[in-house]
Coordinates of C-alpha atoms in Angstrom, one line a residue:
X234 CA 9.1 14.2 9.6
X235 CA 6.2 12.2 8.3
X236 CA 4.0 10.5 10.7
X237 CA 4.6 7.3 12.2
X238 CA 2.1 4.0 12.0
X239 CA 2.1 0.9 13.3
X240 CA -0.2 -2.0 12.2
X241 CA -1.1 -4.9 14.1
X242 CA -1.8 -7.8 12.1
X243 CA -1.2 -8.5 8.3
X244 CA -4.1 -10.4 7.2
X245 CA -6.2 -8.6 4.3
X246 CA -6.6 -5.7 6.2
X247 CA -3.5 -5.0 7.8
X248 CA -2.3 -5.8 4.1
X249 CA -4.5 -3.3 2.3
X250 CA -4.1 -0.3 5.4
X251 CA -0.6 -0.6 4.9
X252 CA -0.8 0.0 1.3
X253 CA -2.9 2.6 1.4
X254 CA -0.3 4.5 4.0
X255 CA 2.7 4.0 2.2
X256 CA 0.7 5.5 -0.9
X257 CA 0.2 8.6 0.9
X258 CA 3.8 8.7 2.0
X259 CA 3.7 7.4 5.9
X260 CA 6.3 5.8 7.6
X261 CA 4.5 2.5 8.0
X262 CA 5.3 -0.9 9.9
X263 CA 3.2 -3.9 9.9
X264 CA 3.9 -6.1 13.3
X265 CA 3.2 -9.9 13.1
X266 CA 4.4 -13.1 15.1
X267 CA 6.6 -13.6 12.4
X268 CA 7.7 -10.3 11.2
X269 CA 7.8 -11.9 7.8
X270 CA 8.2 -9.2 4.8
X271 CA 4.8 -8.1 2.9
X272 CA 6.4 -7.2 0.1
X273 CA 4.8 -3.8 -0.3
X274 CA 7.6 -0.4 -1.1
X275 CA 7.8 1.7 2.1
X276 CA 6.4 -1.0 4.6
X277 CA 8.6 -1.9 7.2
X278 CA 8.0 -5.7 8.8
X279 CA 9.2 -6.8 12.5
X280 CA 8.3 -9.7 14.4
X281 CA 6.0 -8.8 17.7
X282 CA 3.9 -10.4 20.3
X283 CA 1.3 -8.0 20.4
X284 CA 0.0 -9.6 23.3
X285 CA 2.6 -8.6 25.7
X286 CA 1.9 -4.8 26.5
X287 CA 5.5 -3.9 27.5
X288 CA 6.7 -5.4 23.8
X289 CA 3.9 -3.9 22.1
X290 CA 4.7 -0.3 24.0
X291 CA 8.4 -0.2 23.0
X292 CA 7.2 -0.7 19.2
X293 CA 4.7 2.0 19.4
X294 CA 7.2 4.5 21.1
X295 CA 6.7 7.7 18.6
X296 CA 4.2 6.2 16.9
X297 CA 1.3 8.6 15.8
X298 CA -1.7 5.9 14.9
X299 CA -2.1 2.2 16.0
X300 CA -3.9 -0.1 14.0
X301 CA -5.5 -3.1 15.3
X302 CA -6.1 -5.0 12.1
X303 CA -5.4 -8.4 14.5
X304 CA -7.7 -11.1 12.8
X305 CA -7.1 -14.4 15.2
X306 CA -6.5 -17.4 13.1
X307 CA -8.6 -19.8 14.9
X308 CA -12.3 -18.8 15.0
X309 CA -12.9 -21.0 17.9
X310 CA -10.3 -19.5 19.9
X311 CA -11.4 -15.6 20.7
X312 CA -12.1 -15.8 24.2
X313 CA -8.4 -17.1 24.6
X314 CA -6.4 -14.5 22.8
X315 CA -8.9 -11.8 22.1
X316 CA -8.5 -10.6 25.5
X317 CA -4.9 -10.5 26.7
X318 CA -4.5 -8.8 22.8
X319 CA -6.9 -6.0 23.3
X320 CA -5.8 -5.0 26.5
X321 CA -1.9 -5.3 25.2
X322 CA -3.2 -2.7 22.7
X323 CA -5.0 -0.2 25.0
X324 CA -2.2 -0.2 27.7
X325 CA 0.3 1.0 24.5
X326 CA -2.3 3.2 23.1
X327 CA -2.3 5.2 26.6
X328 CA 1.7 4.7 27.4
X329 CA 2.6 5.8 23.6
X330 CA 0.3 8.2 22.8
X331 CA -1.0 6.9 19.3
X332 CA -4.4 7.4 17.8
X333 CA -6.0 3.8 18.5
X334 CA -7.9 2.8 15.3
X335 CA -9.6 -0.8 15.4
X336 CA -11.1 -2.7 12.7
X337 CA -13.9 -4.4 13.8
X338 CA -17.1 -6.4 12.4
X339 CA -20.6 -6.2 12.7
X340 CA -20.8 -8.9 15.0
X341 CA -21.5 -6.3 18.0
X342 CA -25.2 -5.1 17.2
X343 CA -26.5 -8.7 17.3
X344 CA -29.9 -9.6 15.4
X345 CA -32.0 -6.4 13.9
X346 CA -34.7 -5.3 12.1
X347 CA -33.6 -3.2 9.4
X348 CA -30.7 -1.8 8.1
X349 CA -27.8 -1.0 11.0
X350 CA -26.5 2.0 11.7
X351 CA -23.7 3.6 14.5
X352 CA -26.7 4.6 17.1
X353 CA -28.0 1.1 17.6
X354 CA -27.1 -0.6 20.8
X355 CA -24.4 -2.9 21.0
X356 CA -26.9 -5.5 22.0
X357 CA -25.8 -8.9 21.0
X358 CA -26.0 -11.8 23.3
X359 CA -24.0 -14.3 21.7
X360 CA -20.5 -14.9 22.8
X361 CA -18.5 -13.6 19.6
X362 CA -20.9 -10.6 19.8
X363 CA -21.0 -9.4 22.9
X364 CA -16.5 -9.9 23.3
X365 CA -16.7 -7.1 19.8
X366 CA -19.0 -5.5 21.8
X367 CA -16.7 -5.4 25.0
X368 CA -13.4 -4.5 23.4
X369 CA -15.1 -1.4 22.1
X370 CA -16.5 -0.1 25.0
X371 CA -13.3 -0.6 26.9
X372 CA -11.5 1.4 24.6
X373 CA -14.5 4.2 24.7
X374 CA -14.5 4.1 28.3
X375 CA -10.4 4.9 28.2
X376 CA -11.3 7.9 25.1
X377 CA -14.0 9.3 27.3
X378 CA -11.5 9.5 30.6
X379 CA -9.0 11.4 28.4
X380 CA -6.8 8.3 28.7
X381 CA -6.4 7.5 25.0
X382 CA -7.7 8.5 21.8
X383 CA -10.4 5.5 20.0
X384 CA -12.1 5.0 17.3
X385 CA -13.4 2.1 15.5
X386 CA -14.6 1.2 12.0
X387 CA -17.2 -2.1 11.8
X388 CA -17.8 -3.6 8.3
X389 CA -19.7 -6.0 7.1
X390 CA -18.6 -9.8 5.4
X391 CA -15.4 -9.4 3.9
X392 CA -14.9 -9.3 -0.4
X393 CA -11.9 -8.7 -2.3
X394 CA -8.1 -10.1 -3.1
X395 CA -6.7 -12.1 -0.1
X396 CA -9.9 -13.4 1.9
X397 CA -9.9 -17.2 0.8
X398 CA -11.3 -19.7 2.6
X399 CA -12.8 -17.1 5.4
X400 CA -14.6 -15.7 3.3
X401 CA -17.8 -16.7 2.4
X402 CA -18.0 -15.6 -1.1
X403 CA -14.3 -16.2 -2.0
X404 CA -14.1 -19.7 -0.5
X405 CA -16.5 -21.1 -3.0
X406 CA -14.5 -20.2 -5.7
X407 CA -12.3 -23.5 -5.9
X408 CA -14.8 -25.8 -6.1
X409 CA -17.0 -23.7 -8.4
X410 CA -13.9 -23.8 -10.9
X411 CA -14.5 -27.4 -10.9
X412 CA -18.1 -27.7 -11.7
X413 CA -19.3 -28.1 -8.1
X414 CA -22.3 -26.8 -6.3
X415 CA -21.8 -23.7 -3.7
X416 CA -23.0 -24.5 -0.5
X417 CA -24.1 -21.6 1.3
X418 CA -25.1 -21.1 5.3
X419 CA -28.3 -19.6 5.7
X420 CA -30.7 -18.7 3.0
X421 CA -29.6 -17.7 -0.5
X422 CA -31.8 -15.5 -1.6
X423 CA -32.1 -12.5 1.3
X424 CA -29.9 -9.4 0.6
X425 CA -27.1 -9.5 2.7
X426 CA -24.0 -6.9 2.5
X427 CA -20.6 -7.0 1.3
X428 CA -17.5 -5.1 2.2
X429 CA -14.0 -4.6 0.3
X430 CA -11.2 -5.1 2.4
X431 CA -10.3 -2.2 0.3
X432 CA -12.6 0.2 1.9
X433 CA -12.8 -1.0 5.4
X434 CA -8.9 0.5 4.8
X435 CA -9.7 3.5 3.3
X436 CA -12.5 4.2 6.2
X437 CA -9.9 3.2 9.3
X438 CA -7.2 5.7 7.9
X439 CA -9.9 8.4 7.3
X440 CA -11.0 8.3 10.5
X441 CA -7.8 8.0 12.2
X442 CA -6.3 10.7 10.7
X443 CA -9.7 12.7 11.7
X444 CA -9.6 14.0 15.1
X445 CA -13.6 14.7 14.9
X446 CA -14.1 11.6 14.0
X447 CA -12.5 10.0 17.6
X448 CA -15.0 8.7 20.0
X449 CA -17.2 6.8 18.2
X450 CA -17.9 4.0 15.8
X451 CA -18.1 4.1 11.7
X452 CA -19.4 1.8 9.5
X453 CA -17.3 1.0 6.0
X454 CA -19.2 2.5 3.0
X455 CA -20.4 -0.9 0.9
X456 CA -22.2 -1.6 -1.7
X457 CA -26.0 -2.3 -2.0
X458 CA -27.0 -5.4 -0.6
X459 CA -26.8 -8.4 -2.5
X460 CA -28.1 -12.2 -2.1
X461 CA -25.8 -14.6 -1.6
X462 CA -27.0 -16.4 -5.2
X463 CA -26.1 -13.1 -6.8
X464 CA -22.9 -12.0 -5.3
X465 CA -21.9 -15.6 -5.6
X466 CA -22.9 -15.7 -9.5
X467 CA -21.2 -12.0 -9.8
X468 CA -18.1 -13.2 -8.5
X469 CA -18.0 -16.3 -10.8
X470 CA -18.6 -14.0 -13.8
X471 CA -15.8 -12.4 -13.4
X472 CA -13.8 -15.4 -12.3
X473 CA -14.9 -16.8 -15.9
X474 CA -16.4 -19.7 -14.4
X475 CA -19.7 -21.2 -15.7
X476 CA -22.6 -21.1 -13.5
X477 CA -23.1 -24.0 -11.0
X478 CA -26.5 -24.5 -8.6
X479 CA -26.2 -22.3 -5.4
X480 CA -28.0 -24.2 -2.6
X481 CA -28.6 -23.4 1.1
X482 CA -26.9 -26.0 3.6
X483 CA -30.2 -27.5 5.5
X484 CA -30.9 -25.9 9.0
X485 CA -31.0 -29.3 10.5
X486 CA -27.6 -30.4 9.1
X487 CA -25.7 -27.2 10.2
X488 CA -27.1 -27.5 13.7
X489 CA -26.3 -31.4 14.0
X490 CA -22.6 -30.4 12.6
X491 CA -22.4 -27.7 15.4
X492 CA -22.5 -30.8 18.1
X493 CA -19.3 -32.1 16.7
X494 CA -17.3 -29.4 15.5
X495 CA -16.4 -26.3 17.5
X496 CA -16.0 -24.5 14.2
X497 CA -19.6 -25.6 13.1
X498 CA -20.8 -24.5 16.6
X499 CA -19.7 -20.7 16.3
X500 CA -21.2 -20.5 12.4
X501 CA -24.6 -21.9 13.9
X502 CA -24.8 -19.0 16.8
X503 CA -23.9 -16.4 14.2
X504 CA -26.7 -17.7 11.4
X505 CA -28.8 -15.1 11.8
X506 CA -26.7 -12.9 9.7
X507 CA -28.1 -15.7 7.1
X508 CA -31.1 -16.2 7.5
X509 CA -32.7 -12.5 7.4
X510 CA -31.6 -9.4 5.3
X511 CA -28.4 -7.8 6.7
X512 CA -28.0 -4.5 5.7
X513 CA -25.9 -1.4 6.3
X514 CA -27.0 1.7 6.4
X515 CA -23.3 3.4 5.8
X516 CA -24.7 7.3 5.2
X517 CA -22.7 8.7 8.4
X518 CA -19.2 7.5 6.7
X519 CA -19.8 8.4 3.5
X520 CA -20.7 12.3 4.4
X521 CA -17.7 12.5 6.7
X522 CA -15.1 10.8 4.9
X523 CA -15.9 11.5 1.4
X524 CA -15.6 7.7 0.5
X525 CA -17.4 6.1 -1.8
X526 CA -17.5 2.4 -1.9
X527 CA -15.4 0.6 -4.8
X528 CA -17.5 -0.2 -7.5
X529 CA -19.4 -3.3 -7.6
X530 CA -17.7 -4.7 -10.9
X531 CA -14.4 -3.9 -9.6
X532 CA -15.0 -5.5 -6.6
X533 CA -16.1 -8.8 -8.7
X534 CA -12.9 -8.6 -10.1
X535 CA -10.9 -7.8 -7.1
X536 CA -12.4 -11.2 -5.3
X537 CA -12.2 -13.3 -8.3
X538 CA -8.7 -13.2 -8.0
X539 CA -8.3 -14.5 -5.1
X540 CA -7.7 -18.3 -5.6
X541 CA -3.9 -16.9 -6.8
X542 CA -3.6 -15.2 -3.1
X543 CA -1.8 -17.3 -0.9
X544 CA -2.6 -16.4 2.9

């Protein structure tokens, strides 16, 4: 019988990890509030609230991997459902049995100098950070006790079909189409690193399905770095839109917003990723996975299309 899966979450992610199971032939179900059908031949869709551990262990009964690909639609609202979700998932992790695979960001390391790598410190000190940071060593602490089996897969800023307006590159294609300026946070011109949704997929069910691989943390293989201005002006190549002037939002305006607007205030503590080159070093992945990152043209392409996505 082939192998049982069972995603948590069917943003971009959840979406693409999905795909990329049933392609191989898994018996794959994608677990949302809703339960509303993705459309995709082979994936199987029930509605779940993944926050209540005894639900969430009855679903992943038999289940050989589970995926948290959970992606919290309010950005100002982690510290209220981050936690009851994350414990939900390692209580069902240990009662079922399942591989537990998480998708998680970059957010964890914090500010460095130079490129990041899996044997920096999970040092950050804002809030968003250091909850990342938290979730995983939980789930370590539960792999190292023999409890559960972990592993987690960090990428960096999101790229490809399905992102929209959370994405920074993808949510400037709308008004871009129409002539308008991109705003950008930060500074335009540092490199800064970009991952397809794509291959943060690829990576998490690579290393899931590695046993050797368990324990530890993996960054996506990505593409060289580029500046915002660039990967912005790539992007509206392919789109077919005609250049428009890329500016950086004023440091002054950003941080008066972030009095006013919880949203605002959680972009402003994360601005550093902005404001200084941001770079992966992705080496570790690439040698133990055998995973290349999609091309850069394709990827152009692949993002461009996503003003006909509808989240």
């Amino acid at each position: 019988m082939s192998e049982r899966h069972l995603i948590i979450g069917a943003g971009p992610v959840g979406r693409h990890v999905a795909a990329e199971l049933a392609r191989e032939g898994r018996r794959v179900t994608v677990a949302t509030r809703s339960g509303s059908d993705l459309a995709i031949p082979g994936v199987d869709a029930i509605a779940l609230d993944a926050s209540d551990p005894d639900a969430l262990s009855r679903a992943a009964e038999g289940v050989d991997v589970l995926y948290n690909c959970a992606n919290p639609r309010d950005y100002t609202a982690w510290e209220t459902v981050w936690p009851p979700l994350a414990s939900s998932l390692l209580t069902a992790a240990e009662r079922s049995g399942a591989v537990y695979a998480i998708t998680s960001s970059l957010y964890a390391y914090g500010p460095v100098d130079g490129p990041m790598h899996e044997q920096l410190p999970d040092a950050a000190t804002d809030h968003k950070g250091r909850l990342r940071a938290g979730m995983w060593r939980d789930a370590k602490r539960l792999h190292d006790a023999g409890r559960i089996r972990a592993v987690e897969v960090r990428a960096s800023d999101y790229v490809g079909p399905g992102i929209g307006q959370n994405g920074h590159i993808s949510r400037q294609l709308p008004a871009a189409s129409k002539g308008k300026t991109a705003w950008v946070f930060g500074r335009k011109d540092v490199p800064h690193t970009f991952t397809d949704v794509q291959d943060v997929a690829r990576t998490i069910v690579a290393a899931a399905a590695d046993s050797g691989a368990h324990g530890r943390v993996w960054l996506t293989p990505s593409n060289p770095a580029k500046t915002q201005e660039d990967a912005l002006n790539d992007v509206f190549r392919a789109a077919g839109i005609a250049p428009v002037p890329v500016r950086s939002m004023p440091r002054a305006l950003v941080a008066a917003a972030s009095l006013v607007s919880p949203l605002m205030r959680e972009i402003n503590e994360l601005a550093y990723q902005w404001r200084a080159p941001y770079l992966v070093d992705d080496s570790a992945a690439r040698e133990r996975f055998g995973i290349e990152p999609t091309p850069w043209d394709d990827v152009c392409r692949r993002t461009a299309g996503v003003t006909a996505v509808t989240l």
